Amino acid sequence: MNKKLAAALSSGAVLVLTLSGCGDDSEEKVNAWAKEVCDQAQPQIKKRADAQQAIISTAADGKPADIQAADSKAFADIAAADKALAKAIRDAGAPPVENGEKLQQDAVKELEGTAGAYLDLKKKVDELDPKDQQKFADGLQTVADGLKKIERMDQAALEKLQSGELGKAMAKQPGCQKPKTSSPASGGSASDGQA
């Protein structure tokens, strides 16, 4: 029942992880900017990955009430992570690249927009009735459709920061590299590693 939502999240998980994807003075400035953002981004990227993992692991055989609780918490966590990523990018200032100020403003705006959209999904999940299996399943489909739209928003925001030398500099930073998560088949609790 929650497998479509899990599938949508699985494809979307790649988006945030691609954030992890510059010998002169300008190169040093770009690297310093990337380090500042990535150092702050690391816990947020992990939080997003953990939230997505919780949805995926609960989707396999979870009861509707468990799925609802996991999805609601995950969407709240992802929204908080997106807000924190936007703040990290805003606080770092404009990256020292061509059109850096516009890149920064666009990325912040889109990350804040996705945070709001995830909070809207949380509200929709919270309003579902887990006792009515059919309505719950239909409601999850609506949530999964909304999730696909949000992931496209995430993609646009992150692609702007991954271009050219800035993207290369960010890919070198440990804080922007793919976090380690357990596989859904590991049988771990959906709450493992949650903050």
PDB file of C-alpha atoms in Angstrom:
ATOM      1  CA  MET A   1       0.000   0.000   0.000  1.00  0.00           C
ATOM      2  CA  ASN A   2       2.817   2.379   0.854  1.00  0.00           C
ATOM      3  CA  LYS A   3       5.088   0.839  -1.798  1.00  0.00           C
ATOM      4  CA  LYS A   4       4.324   3.554  -4.363  1.00  0.00           C
ATOM      5  CA  LEU A   5       5.315   6.175  -1.811  1.00  0.00           C
ATOM      6  CA  ALA A   6       8.469   4.219  -0.995  1.00  0.00           C
ATOM      7  CA  ALA A   7       9.293   3.880  -4.702  1.00  0.00           C
ATOM      8  CA  ALA A   8       8.837   7.602  -5.205  1.00  0.00           C
ATOM      9  CA  LEU A   9      11.110   8.289  -2.244  1.00  0.00           C
ATOM     10  CA  SER A  10      13.725   5.823  -3.441  1.00  0.00           C
ATOM     11  CA  SER A  11      14.050   7.676  -6.720  1.00  0.00           C
ATOM     12  CA  GLY A  12      14.008  10.976  -4.878  1.00  0.00           C
ATOM     13  CA  ALA A  13      16.693   9.926  -2.442  1.00  0.00           C
ATOM     14  CA  VAL A  14      19.162  10.200  -5.294  1.00  0.00           C
ATOM     15  CA  LEU A  15      18.340  13.882  -5.626  1.00  0.00           C
ATOM     16  CA  VAL A  16      19.542  14.973  -2.237  1.00  0.00           C
ATOM     17  CA  LEU A  17      22.535  12.687  -2.413  1.00  0.00           C
ATOM     18  CA  THR A  18      23.600  14.297  -5.660  1.00  0.00           C
ATOM     19  CA  LEU A  19      24.302  17.420  -3.642  1.00  0.00           C
ATOM     20  CA  SER A  20      27.505  15.570  -2.936  1.00  0.00           C
ATOM     21  CA  GLY A  21      28.238  15.610  -6.623  1.00  0.00           C
ATOM     22  CA  CYS A  22      38.123  23.508  -7.788  1.00  0.00           C
ATOM     23  CA  GLY A  23      45.307  26.102  -7.665  1.00  0.00           C
ATOM     24  CA  ASP A  24      44.433  29.743  -7.718  1.00  0.00           C
ATOM     25  CA  ASP A  25      42.858  32.282  -5.354  1.00  0.00           C
ATOM     26  CA  SER A  26      39.370  31.894  -6.849  1.00  0.00           C
ATOM     27  CA  GLU A  27      39.600  28.124  -6.476  1.00  0.00           C
ATOM     28  CA  GLU A  28      40.507  28.539  -2.800  1.00  0.00           C
ATOM     29  CA  LYS A  29      37.491  30.817  -2.289  1.00  0.00           C
ATOM     30  CA  VAL A  30      35.174  28.346  -4.013  1.00  0.00           C
ATOM     31  CA  ASN A  31      36.555  25.503  -1.896  1.00  0.00           C
ATOM     32  CA  ALA A  32      36.146  27.560   1.284  1.00  0.00           C
ATOM     33  CA  TRP A  33      32.512  28.353   0.391  1.00  0.00           C
ATOM     34  CA  ALA A  34      31.826  24.684  -0.381  1.00  0.00           C
ATOM     35  CA  LYS A  35      33.399  23.605   2.909  1.00  0.00           C
ATOM     36  CA  GLU A  36      31.296  26.075   4.894  1.00  0.00           C
ATOM     37  CA  VAL A  37      28.060  24.885   3.272  1.00  0.00           C
ATOM     38  CA  CYS A  38      28.934  21.186   3.345  1.00  0.00           C
ATOM     39  CA  ASP A  39      30.009  21.217   6.993  1.00  0.00           C
ATOM     40  CA  GLN A  40      26.544  22.524   7.867  1.00  0.00           C
ATOM     41  CA  ALA A  41      24.806  20.330   5.284  1.00  0.00           C
ATOM     42  CA  GLN A  42      26.168  17.003   6.555  1.00  0.00           C
ATOM     43  CA  PRO A  43      23.697  16.491   9.435  1.00  0.00           C
ATOM     44  CA  GLN A  44      20.827  17.658   7.225  1.00  0.00           C
ATOM     45  CA  ILE A  45      21.690  15.261   4.413  1.00  0.00           C
ATOM     46  CA  LYS A  46      21.874  12.460   6.995  1.00  0.00           C
ATOM     47  CA  LYS A  47      18.531  13.520   8.492  1.00  0.00           C
ATOM     48  CA  ARG A  48      16.902  13.406   5.055  1.00  0.00           C
ATOM     49  CA  ALA A  49      18.417  10.003   4.282  1.00  0.00           C
ATOM     50  CA  ASP A  50      17.255   8.618   7.648  1.00  0.00           C
ATOM     51  CA  ALA A  51      13.743   9.980   7.065  1.00  0.00           C
ATOM     52  CA  GLN A  52      13.557   8.436   3.611  1.00  0.00           C
ATOM     53  CA  GLN A  53      14.870   5.156   4.997  1.00  0.00           C
ATOM     54  CA  ALA A  54      12.150   5.167   7.684  1.00  0.00           C
ATOM     55  CA  ILE A  55       9.433   5.511   5.041  1.00  0.00           C
ATOM     56  CA  ILE A  56      10.926   2.807   2.851  1.00  0.00           C
ATOM     57  CA  SER A  57      11.418   0.320   5.691  1.00  0.00           C
ATOM     58  CA  THR A  58       7.918   0.920   7.082  1.00  0.00           C
ATOM     59  CA  ALA A  59       6.353   0.648   3.615  1.00  0.00           C
ATOM     60  CA  ALA A  60       7.306  -2.996   3.165  1.00  0.00           C
ATOM     61  CA  ASP A  61       5.043  -4.512   5.792  1.00  0.00           C
ATOM     62  CA  GLY A  62       3.886  -1.715   8.065  1.00  0.00           C
ATOM     63  CA  LYS A  63       0.396  -1.350   9.430  1.00  0.00           C
ATOM     64  CA  PRO A  64      -1.495   1.772   8.283  1.00  0.00           C
ATOM     65  CA  ALA A  65      -1.054   3.533  11.646  1.00  0.00           C
ATOM     66  CA  ASP A  66       2.703   2.757  11.617  1.00  0.00           C
ATOM     67  CA  ILE A  67       3.006   3.960   8.026  1.00  0.00           C
ATOM     68  CA  GLN A  68       1.137   7.137   8.905  1.00  0.00           C
ATOM     69  CA  ALA A  69       3.386   7.840  11.902  1.00  0.00           C
ATOM     70  CA  ALA A  70       6.600   7.096   9.963  1.00  0.00           C
ATOM     71  CA  ASP A  71       5.561   9.196   6.963  1.00  0.00           C
ATOM     72  CA  SER A  72       4.433  12.114   9.125  1.00  0.00           C
ATOM     73  CA  LYS A  73       7.712  12.194  11.084  1.00  0.00           C
ATOM     74  CA  ALA A  74       9.767  11.710   7.934  1.00  0.00           C
ATOM     75  CA  PHE A  75       8.085  14.588   6.102  1.00  0.00           C
ATOM     76  CA  ALA A  76       8.593  16.849   9.137  1.00  0.00           C
ATOM     77  CA  ASP A  77      12.269  15.822   9.326  1.00  0.00           C
ATOM     78  CA  ILE A  78      12.824  16.398   5.594  1.00  0.00           C
ATOM     79  CA  ALA A  79      11.151  19.821   5.829  1.00  0.00           C
ATOM     80  CA  ALA A  80      13.394  20.749   8.764  1.00  0.00           C
ATOM     81  CA  ALA A  81      16.469  19.524   6.868  1.00  0.00           C
ATOM     82  CA  ASP A  82      15.535  21.568   3.785  1.00  0.00           C
ATOM     83  CA  LYS A  83      15.050  24.681   5.930  1.00  0.00           C
ATOM     84  CA  ALA A  84      18.447  24.101   7.544  1.00  0.00           C
ATOM     85  CA  LEU A  85      20.098  23.566   4.140  1.00  0.00           C
ATOM     86  CA  ALA A  86      18.554  26.819   2.916  1.00  0.00           C
ATOM     87  CA  LYS A  87      19.898  28.594   6.016  1.00  0.00           C
ATOM     88  CA  ALA A  88      23.375  27.123   5.494  1.00  0.00           C
ATOM     89  CA  ILE A  89      23.444  28.371   1.917  1.00  0.00           C
ATOM     90  CA  ARG A  90      22.078  31.791   2.916  1.00  0.00           C
ATOM     91  CA  ASP A  91      24.561  32.120   5.810  1.00  0.00           C
ATOM     92  CA  ALA A  92      27.520  31.189   3.605  1.00  0.00           C
ATOM     93  CA  GLY A  93      26.835  34.192   1.377  1.00  0.00           C
ATOM     94  CA  ALA A  94      26.922  34.210  -2.379  1.00  0.00           C
ATOM     95  CA  PRO A  95      29.304  31.600  -3.781  1.00  0.00           C
ATOM     96  CA  PRO A  96      32.376  33.153  -5.449  1.00  0.00           C
ATOM     97  CA  VAL A  97      31.387  32.100  -8.959  1.00  0.00           C
ATOM     98  CA  GLU A  98      29.688  33.774 -11.914  1.00  0.00           C
ATOM     99  CA  ASN A  99      26.056  34.597 -11.009  1.00  0.00           C
ATOM    100  CA  GLY A 100      26.791  33.391  -7.473  1.00  0.00           C
ATOM    101  CA  GLU A 101      24.244  35.677  -5.844  1.00  0.00           C
ATOM    102  CA  LYS A 102      21.470  34.452  -8.135  1.00  0.00           C
ATOM    103  CA  LEU A 103      22.492  30.813  -7.612  1.00  0.00           C
ATOM    104  CA  GLN A 104      22.339  31.345  -3.867  1.00  0.00           C
ATOM    105  CA  GLN A 105      18.986  33.155  -3.905  1.00  0.00           C
ATOM    106  CA  ASP A 106      17.364  30.596  -6.219  1.00  0.00           C
ATOM    107  CA  ALA A 107      18.608  27.625  -4.219  1.00  0.00           C
ATOM    108  CA  VAL A 108      17.461  29.149  -0.915  1.00  0.00           C
ATOM    109  CA  LYS A 109      14.041  30.023  -2.335  1.00  0.00           C
ATOM    110  CA  GLU A 110      13.523  26.549  -3.775  1.00  0.00           C
ATOM    111  CA  LEU A 111      14.716  24.721  -0.654  1.00  0.00           C
ATOM    112  CA  GLU A 112      12.386  26.822   1.475  1.00  0.00           C
ATOM    113  CA  GLY A 113       9.593  26.073  -1.002  1.00  0.00           C
ATOM    114  CA  THR A 114      10.208  22.331  -0.774  1.00  0.00           C
ATOM    115  CA  ALA A 115      10.264  22.536   3.018  1.00  0.00           C
ATOM    116  CA  GLY A 116       6.790  24.062   2.925  1.00  0.00           C
ATOM    117  CA  ALA A 117       5.607  21.442   0.445  1.00  0.00           C
ATOM    118  CA  TYR A 118       6.854  18.614   2.694  1.00  0.00           C
ATOM    119  CA  LEU A 119       4.962  20.165   5.612  1.00  0.00           C
ATOM    120  CA  ASP A 120       1.835  20.168   3.428  1.00  0.00           C
ATOM    121  CA  LEU A 121       2.377  16.448   2.742  1.00  0.00           C
ATOM    122  CA  LYS A 122       2.795  15.847   6.474  1.00  0.00           C
ATOM    123  CA  LYS A 123      -0.564  17.523   7.053  1.00  0.00           C
ATOM    124  CA  LYS A 124      -2.191  15.333   4.372  1.00  0.00           C
ATOM    125  CA  VAL A 125      -0.736  12.177   5.922  1.00  0.00           C
ATOM    126  CA  ASP A 126      -1.859  13.262   9.395  1.00  0.00           C
ATOM    127  CA  GLU A 127      -5.421  13.692   8.107  1.00  0.00           C
ATOM    128  CA  LEU A 128      -5.639  10.139   6.691  1.00  0.00           C
ATOM    129  CA  ASP A 129      -7.784   7.580   8.519  1.00  0.00           C
ATOM    130  CA  PRO A 130      -5.646   4.457   9.046  1.00  0.00           C
ATOM    131  CA  LYS A 131      -8.749   2.483  10.076  1.00  0.00           C
ATOM    132  CA  ASP A 132     -10.248   2.718   6.577  1.00  0.00           C
ATOM    133  CA  GLN A 133      -7.789   0.722   4.467  1.00  0.00           C
ATOM    134  CA  GLN A 134      -9.165   1.769   1.068  1.00  0.00           C
ATOM    135  CA  LYS A 135      -9.345   5.487   1.869  1.00  0.00           C
ATOM    136  CA  PHE A 136      -5.915   5.259   3.459  1.00  0.00           C
ATOM    137  CA  ALA A 137      -4.463   3.627   0.341  1.00  0.00           C
ATOM    138  CA  ASP A 138      -6.119   6.234  -1.881  1.00  0.00           C
ATOM    139  CA  GLY A 139      -4.783   9.000   0.352  1.00  0.00           C
ATOM    140  CA  LEU A 140      -1.263   7.586   0.169  1.00  0.00           C
ATOM    141  CA  GLN A 141      -1.490   7.637  -3.620  1.00  0.00           C
ATOM    142  CA  THR A 142      -2.296  11.356  -3.473  1.00  0.00           C
ATOM    143  CA  VAL A 143       0.660  11.864  -1.132  1.00  0.00           C
ATOM    144  CA  ALA A 144       2.960   9.893  -3.484  1.00  0.00           C
ATOM    145  CA  ASP A 145       1.832  12.058  -6.420  1.00  0.00           C
ATOM    146  CA  GLY A 146       2.598  15.186  -4.382  1.00  0.00           C
ATOM    147  CA  LEU A 147       5.989  13.778  -3.467  1.00  0.00           C
ATOM    148  CA  LYS A 148       6.949  13.365  -7.124  1.00  0.00           C
ATOM    149  CA  LYS A 149       6.233  17.055  -7.725  1.00  0.00           C
ATOM    150  CA  ILE A 150       8.315  18.086  -4.710  1.00  0.00           C
ATOM    151  CA  GLU A 151      11.268  15.982  -5.815  1.00  0.00           C
ATOM    152  CA  ARG A 152      11.370  17.844  -9.098  1.00  0.00           C
ATOM    153  CA  MET A 153      11.566  21.066  -7.076  1.00  0.00           C
ATOM    154  CA  ASP A 154      14.484  19.620  -5.089  1.00  0.00           C
ATOM    155  CA  GLN A 155      16.256  18.628  -8.267  1.00  0.00           C
ATOM    156  CA  ALA A 156      16.122  22.148  -9.680  1.00  0.00           C
ATOM    157  CA  ALA A 157      17.411  23.706  -6.455  1.00  0.00           C
ATOM    158  CA  LEU A 158      20.352  21.367  -6.121  1.00  0.00           C
ATOM    159  CA  GLU A 159      21.342  21.386  -9.791  1.00  0.00           C
ATOM    160  CA  LYS A 160      21.939  25.115  -9.565  1.00  0.00           C
ATOM    161  CA  LEU A 161      24.595  24.572  -6.912  1.00  0.00           C
ATOM    162  CA  GLN A 162      26.168  21.568  -8.605  1.00  0.00           C
ATOM    163  CA  SER A 163      27.191  23.314 -11.765  1.00  0.00           C
ATOM    164  CA  GLY A 164      30.764  23.894 -12.822  1.00  0.00           C
ATOM    165  CA  GLU A 165      33.576  24.465 -10.371  1.00  0.00           C
ATOM    166  CA  LEU A 166      31.179  24.956  -7.459  1.00  0.00           C
ATOM    167  CA  GLY A 167      29.751  21.467  -7.902  1.00  0.00           C
ATOM    168  CA  LYS A 168      33.234  19.989  -8.130  1.00  0.00           C
ATOM    169  CA  ALA A 169      34.278  21.759  -4.951  1.00  0.00           C
ATOM    170  CA  MET A 170      31.182  20.536  -3.092  1.00  0.00           C
ATOM    171  CA  ALA A 171      31.727  16.960  -4.279  1.00  0.00           C
ATOM    172  CA  LYS A 172      35.173  16.997  -2.624  1.00  0.00           C
ATOM    173  CA  GLN A 173      33.761  17.950   0.777  1.00  0.00           C
ATOM    174  CA  PRO A 174      33.094  15.072   3.213  1.00  0.00           C
ATOM    175  CA  GLY A 175      30.000  16.882   4.508  1.00  0.00           C
ATOM    176  CA  CYS A 176      28.309  16.725   1.105  1.00  0.00           C
ATOM    177  CA  GLN A 177      29.068  13.074   0.450  1.00  0.00           C
ATOM    178  CA  LYS A 178      26.505  10.296   0.518  1.00  0.00           C
ATOM    179  CA  PRO A 179      25.574   9.278   4.067  1.00  0.00           C
ATOM    180  CA  LYS A 180      25.655   5.651   5.101  1.00  0.00           C
ATOM    181  CA  THR A 181      22.208   4.098   5.583  1.00  0.00           C
ATOM    182  CA  SER A 182      21.113   0.568   6.230  1.00  0.00           C
ATOM    183  CA  SER A 183      19.257  -1.266   3.499  1.00  0.00           C
ATOM    184  CA  PRO A 184      15.477  -1.694   3.814  1.00  0.00           C
ATOM    185  CA  ALA A 185      16.033  -5.454   3.960  1.00  0.00           C
ATOM    186  CA  SER A 186      18.131  -5.167   7.108  1.00  0.00           C
ATOM    187  CA  GLY A 187      15.056  -5.446   9.280  1.00  0.00           C
ATOM    188  CA  GLY A 188      16.054  -2.506  11.463  1.00  0.00           C
ATOM    189  CA  SER A 189      13.477  -0.417  13.251  1.00  0.00           C
ATOM    190  CA  ALA A 190      12.140   2.563  11.359  1.00  0.00           C
ATOM    191  CA  SER A 191      13.154   4.751  14.278  1.00  0.00           C
ATOM    192  CA  ASP A 192      16.829   3.719  14.225  1.00  0.00           C
ATOM    193  CA  GLY A 193      19.063   6.735  13.964  1.00  0.00           C
ATOM    194  CA  GLN A 194      16.215   9.238  14.130  1.00  0.00           C
ATOM    195  CA  ALA A 195      16.902  12.511  15.904  1.00  0.00           C
TER     196      ALA A 195
END
